[in-house]
Short mmCIF file of C-alpha atoms in Angstrom, two decimals:
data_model
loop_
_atom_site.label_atom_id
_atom_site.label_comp_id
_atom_site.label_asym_id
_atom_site.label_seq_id
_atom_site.Cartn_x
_atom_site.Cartn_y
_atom_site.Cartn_z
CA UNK C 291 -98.43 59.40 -23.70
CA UNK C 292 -95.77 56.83 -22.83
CA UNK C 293 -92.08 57.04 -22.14
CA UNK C 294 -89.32 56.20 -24.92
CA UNK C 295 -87.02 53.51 -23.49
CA UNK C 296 -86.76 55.52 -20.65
CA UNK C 297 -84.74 58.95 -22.89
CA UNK C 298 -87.37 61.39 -21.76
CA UNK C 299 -88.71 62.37 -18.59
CA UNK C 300 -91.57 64.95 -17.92
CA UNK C 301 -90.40 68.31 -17.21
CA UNK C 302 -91.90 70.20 -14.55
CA UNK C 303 -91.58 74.24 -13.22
CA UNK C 304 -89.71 73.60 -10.04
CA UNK C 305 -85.86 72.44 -9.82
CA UNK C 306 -85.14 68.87 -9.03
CA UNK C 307 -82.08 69.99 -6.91
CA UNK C 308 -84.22 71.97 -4.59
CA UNK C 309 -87.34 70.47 -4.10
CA UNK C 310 -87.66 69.26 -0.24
CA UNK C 311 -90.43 66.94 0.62
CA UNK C 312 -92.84 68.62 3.22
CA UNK C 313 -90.86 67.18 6.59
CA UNK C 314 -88.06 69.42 5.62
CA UNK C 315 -90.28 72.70 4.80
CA UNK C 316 -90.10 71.71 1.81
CA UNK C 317 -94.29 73.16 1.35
CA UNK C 318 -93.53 76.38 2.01
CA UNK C 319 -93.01 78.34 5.81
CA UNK C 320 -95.66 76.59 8.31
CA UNK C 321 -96.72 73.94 5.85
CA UNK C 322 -99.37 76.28 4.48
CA UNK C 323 -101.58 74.55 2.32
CA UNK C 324 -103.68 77.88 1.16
CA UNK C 325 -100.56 78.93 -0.88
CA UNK C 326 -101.77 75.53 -3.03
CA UNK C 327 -103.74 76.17 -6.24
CA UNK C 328 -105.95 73.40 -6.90
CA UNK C 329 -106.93 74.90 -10.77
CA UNK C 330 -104.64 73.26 -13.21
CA UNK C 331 -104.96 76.69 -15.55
CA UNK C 332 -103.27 78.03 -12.15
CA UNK C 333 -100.67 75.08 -11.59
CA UNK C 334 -99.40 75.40 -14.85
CA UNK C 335 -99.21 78.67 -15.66
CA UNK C 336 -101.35 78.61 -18.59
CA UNK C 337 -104.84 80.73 -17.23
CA UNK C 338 -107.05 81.59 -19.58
CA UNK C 339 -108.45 85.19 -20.07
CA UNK C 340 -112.01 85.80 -20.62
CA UNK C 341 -111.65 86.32 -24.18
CA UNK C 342 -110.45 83.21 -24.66
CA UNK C 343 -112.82 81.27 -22.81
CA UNK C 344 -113.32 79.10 -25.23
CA UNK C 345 -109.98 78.19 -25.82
CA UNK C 346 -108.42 76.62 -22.29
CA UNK C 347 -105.63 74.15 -23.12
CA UNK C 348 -105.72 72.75 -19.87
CA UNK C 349 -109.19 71.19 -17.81
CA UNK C 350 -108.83 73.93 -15.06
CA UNK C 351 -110.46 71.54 -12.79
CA UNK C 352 -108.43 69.39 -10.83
CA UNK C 353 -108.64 65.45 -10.95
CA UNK C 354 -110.55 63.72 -8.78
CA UNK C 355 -108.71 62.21 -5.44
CA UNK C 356 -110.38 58.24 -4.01
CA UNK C 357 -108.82 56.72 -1.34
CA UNK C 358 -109.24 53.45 -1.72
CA UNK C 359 -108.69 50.82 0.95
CA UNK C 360 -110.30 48.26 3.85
CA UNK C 361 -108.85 49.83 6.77
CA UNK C 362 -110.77 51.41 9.60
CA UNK C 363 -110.63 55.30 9.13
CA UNK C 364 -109.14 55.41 12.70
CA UNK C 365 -106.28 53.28 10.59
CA UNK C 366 -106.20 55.05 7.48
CA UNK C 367 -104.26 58.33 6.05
CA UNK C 368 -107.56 60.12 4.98
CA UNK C 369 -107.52 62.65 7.59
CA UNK C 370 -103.80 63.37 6.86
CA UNK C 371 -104.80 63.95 3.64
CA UNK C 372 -107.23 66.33 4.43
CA UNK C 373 -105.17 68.39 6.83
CA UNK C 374 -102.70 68.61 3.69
CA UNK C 375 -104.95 69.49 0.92
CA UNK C 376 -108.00 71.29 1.87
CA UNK C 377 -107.66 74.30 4.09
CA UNK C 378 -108.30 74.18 7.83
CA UNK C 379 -111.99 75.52 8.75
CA UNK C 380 -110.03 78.45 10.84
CA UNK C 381 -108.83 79.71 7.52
CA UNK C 382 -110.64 82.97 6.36
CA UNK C 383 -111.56 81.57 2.60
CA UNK C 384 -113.62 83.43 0.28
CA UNK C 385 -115.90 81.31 -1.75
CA UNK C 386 -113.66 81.58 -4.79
CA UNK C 387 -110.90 79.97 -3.26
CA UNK C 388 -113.39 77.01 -1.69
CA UNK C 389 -114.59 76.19 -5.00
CA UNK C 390 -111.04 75.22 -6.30
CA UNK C 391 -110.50 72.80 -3.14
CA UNK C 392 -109.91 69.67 -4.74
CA UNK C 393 -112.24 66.66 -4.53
CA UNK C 394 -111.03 64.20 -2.21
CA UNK C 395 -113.28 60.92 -0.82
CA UNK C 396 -112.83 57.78 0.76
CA UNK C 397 -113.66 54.35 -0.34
CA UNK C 398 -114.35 51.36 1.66
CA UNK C 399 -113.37 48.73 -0.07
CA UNK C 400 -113.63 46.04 2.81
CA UNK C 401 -117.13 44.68 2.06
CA UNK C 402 -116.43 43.80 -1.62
CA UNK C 403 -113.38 42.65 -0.73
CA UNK C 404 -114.62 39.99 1.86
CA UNK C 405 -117.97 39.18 -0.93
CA UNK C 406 -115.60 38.58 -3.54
CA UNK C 407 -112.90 35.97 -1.12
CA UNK C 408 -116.18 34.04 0.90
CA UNK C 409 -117.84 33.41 -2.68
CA UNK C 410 -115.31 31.51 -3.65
CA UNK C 411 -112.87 34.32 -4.97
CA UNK C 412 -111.97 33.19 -8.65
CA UNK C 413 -111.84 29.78 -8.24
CA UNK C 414 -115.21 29.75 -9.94
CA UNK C 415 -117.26 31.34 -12.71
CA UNK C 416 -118.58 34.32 -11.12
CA UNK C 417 -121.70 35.95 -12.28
CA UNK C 418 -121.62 39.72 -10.98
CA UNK C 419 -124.75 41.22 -11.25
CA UNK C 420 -123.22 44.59 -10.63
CA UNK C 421 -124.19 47.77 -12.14
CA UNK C 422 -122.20 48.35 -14.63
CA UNK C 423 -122.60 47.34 -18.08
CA UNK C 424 -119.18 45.73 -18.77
CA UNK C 425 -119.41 43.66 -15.76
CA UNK C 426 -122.90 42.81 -15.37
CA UNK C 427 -124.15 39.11 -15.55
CA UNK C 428 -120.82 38.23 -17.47
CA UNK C 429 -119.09 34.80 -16.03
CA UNK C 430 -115.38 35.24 -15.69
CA UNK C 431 -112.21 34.13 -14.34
CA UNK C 432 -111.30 30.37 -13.68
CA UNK C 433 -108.31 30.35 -11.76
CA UNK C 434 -106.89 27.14 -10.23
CA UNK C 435 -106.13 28.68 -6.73
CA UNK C 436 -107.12 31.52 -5.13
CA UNK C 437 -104.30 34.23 -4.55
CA UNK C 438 -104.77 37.53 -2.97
CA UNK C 439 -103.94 39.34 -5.46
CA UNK C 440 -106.97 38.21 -7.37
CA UNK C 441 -108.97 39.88 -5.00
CA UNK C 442 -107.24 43.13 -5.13
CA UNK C 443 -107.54 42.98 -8.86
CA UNK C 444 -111.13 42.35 -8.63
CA UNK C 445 -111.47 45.29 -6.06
CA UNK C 446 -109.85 47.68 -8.17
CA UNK C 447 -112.26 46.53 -10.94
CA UNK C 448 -114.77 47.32 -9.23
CA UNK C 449 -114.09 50.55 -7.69
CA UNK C 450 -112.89 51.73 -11.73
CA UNK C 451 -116.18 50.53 -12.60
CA UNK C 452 -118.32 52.65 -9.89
CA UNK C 453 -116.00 55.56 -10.90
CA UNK C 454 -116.23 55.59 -14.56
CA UNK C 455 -120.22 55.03 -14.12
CA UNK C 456 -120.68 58.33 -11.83
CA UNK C 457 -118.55 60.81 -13.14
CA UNK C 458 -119.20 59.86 -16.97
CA UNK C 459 -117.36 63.30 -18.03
CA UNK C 460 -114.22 62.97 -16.08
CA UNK C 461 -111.35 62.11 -18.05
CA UNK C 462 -109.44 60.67 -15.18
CA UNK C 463 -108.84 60.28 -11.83
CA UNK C 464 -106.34 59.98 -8.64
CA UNK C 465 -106.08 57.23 -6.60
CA UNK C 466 -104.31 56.44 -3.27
CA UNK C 467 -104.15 53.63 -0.87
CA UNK C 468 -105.54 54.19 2.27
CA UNK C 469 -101.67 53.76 3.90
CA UNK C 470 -100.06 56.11 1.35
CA UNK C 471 -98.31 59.83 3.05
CA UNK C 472 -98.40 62.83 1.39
CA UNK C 473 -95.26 63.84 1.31
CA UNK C 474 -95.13 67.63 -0.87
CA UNK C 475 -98.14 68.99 -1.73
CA UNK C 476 -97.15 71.44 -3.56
CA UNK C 477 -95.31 68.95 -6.30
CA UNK C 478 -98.45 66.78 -5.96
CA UNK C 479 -100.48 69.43 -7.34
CA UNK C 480 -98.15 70.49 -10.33
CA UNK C 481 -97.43 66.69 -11.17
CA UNK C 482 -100.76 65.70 -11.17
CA UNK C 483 -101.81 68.94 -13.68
CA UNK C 484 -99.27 67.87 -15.56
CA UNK C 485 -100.48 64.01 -16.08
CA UNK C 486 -103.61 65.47 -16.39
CA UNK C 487 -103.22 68.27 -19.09
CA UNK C 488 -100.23 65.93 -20.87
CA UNK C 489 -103.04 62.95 -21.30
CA UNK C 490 -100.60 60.38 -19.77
CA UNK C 491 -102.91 57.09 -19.15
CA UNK C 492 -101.01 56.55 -16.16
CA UNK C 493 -98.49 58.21 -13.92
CA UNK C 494 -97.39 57.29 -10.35
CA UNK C 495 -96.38 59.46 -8.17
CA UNK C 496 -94.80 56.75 -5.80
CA UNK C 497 -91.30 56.73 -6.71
CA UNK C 498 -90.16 53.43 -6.43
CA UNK C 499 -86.72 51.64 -5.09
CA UNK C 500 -86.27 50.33 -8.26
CA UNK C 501 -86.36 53.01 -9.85
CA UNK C 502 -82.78 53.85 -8.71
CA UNK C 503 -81.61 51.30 -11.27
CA UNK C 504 -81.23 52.53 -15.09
CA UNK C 505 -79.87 50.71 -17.90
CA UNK C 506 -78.17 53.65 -19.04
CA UNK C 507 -74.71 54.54 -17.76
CA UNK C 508 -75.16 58.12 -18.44
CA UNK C 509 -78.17 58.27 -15.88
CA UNK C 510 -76.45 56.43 -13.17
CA UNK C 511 -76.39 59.61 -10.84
CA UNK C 512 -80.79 59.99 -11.68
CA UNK C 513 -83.51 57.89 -10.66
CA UNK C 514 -85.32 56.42 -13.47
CA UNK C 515 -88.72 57.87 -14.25
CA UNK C 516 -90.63 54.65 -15.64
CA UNK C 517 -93.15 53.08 -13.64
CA UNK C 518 -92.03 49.69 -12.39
CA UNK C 519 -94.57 49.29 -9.63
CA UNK C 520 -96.69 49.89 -6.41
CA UNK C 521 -100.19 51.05 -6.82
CA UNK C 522 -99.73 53.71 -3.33
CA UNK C 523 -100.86 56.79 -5.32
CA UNK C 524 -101.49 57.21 -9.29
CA UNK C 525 -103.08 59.57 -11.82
CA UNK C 526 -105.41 56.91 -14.52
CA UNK C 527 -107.35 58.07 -17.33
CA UNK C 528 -110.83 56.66 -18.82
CA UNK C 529 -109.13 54.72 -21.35
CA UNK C 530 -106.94 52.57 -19.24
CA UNK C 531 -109.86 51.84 -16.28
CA UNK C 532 -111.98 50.87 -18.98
CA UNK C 533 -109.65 48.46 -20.01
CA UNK C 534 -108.96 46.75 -16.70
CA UNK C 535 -112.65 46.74 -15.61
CA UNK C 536 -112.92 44.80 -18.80
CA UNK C 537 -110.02 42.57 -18.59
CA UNK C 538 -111.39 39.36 -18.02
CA UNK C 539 -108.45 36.45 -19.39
CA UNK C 540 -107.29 33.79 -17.29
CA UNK C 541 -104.39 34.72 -18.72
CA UNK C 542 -104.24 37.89 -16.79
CA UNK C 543 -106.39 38.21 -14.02
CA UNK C 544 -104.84 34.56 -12.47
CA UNK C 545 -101.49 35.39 -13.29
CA UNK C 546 -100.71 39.50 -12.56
CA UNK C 547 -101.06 41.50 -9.54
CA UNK C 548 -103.05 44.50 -10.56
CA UNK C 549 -99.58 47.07 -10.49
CA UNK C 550 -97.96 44.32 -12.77
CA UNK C 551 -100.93 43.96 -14.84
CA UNK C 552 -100.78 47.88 -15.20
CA UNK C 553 -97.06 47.83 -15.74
CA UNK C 554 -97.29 45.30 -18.29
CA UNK C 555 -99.96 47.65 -20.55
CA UNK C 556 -97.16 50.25 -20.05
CA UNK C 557 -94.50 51.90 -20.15
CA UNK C 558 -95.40 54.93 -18.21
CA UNK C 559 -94.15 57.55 -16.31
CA UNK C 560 -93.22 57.59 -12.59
CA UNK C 561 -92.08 60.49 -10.78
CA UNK C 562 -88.70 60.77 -9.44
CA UNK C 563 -89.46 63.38 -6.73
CA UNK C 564 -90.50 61.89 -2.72
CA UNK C 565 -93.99 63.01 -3.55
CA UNK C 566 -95.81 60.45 -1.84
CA UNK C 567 -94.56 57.69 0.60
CA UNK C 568 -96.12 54.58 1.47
CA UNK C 569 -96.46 52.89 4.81
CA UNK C 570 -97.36 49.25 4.20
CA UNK C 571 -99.03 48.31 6.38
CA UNK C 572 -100.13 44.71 5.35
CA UNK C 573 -103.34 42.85 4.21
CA UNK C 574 -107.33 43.57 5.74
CA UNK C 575 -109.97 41.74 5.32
CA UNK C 576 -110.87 37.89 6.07
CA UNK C 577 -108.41 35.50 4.68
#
């Protein structure tokens, strides 16, 4: 699903007005995080009974969570992630409740990173002999200089590749950079059950400074809710990794940043709530 010139939003349960990001107690008294559901069926509202097992509108399971990044995970946000979305080992959890934690790992991205830049980056053919089938033993990309960018592309590629390969039945995923902040939770969960159940092939939940501006003079007092872009923390389905990991033009890979590349297959949605912030903490990884 993809916005229409920017005339609807998503709607979601809570009200815009009164939504507070966590810092202002925003995720409920104490910041507790077992008040979260992490089964979209829950999230949503939409629970299916036992006679109607076979009819769930919504994948009660949550999306996968990757962090994805080269810092050092004394650097990184992981464990701030953790503390936010899985409960606390103090917490008296039944097994029920365990089994809806949501999955959430972290991936080192600094070694491919550093194998792709001392090769030669794509200033050459480059045979990858990795696993998957769409990238392996192809020769791509001929770029005239080597950018950064180009290796963050080729990173993500990667890391889509590994993803679509070991979870073959997932139909998407969520993934942060390893300097995003969580910011609410609790509108985390519901947005992301709501990319996920709606089938949107992408949705952001970094809300963006441009996204202040709006073409429309009747929306002058509202954020815009198309992604313009910032790759800090996203929901991506199968359809749309597949397509970068295969995206192989000089055309594109030389020329786009991988959240303009993204933008350009677009539109799509972007929230307009401070769901998750982003620290920016600059480049890793040898120059």
């Amino acid at each position: 699903m993809k916005p229409y010139y920017e005339f609807t939003c998503p709607s979601f349960s809570y009200d815009d007005n009164n939504v507070k990001d966590s810092s202002s107690g925003g995720n409920h008294e104490k910041g507790d995080n077992a008040m979260i559901s992490w089964d979209c069926n829950d999230v949503l509202g939409t629970t299916s009974t036992a006679d109607k097992a076979d009819d769930i509108s919504v994948n009660p399971s949550f999306p996968r969570i990757f962090m994805i990044g080269a810092r050092d995970e004394s650097e990184d946000t992981f464990q701030s992630w953790q503390s936010k979305l899985l409960p606390s080992s103090s917490s008296n959890k039944n097994l029920f409740q365990q089994q809806k934690q949501p999955h959430l790992e972290r991936i080192d991205t600094l070694q491919v990173s550093n194998q792709f830049a001392i090769a030669g980056g794509a200033l050459k053919h480059h045979v990858d002999n990795h696993s998957s089938s769409s990238l392996r033993g192809q020769k791509k990309f001929l770029c005239r200089k080597i950018k950064w960018e180009q290796r963050l592309f080729y990173v993500y590629q990667r890391v889509f590749s590994d993803l679509l390969i070991k979870y073959p039945t997932d139909d998407g995923f969520i993934i942060v950079e390893d300097d995003a902040v969580l910011l609410n939770p609790n509108v985390f969960a519901e947005e992301a059950c709501h990319a996920h159940h709606q089938k949107f092939q992408f949705y952001s939940f970094y809300k963006s400074p441009l996204q202040q501006y709006t073409l429309f003079s009747f929306r002058r007092n509202s954020s815009s809710c198309t992604y313009r872009h910032g790759t800090v923390a996203f929901y991506i389905q199968r359809h749309l990794m597949e397509r970068i990991v295969n995206e192989h033009r000089r055309s594109m890979f030389c020329r786009f940043p991988i959240d303009m590349y993204i933008s350009k297959l677009g539109p799509w949605y972007a929230t307009r709530r401070e769901v998750v912030g982003h620290l920016g903490r600059g480049r890793i990884g040898s120059s």
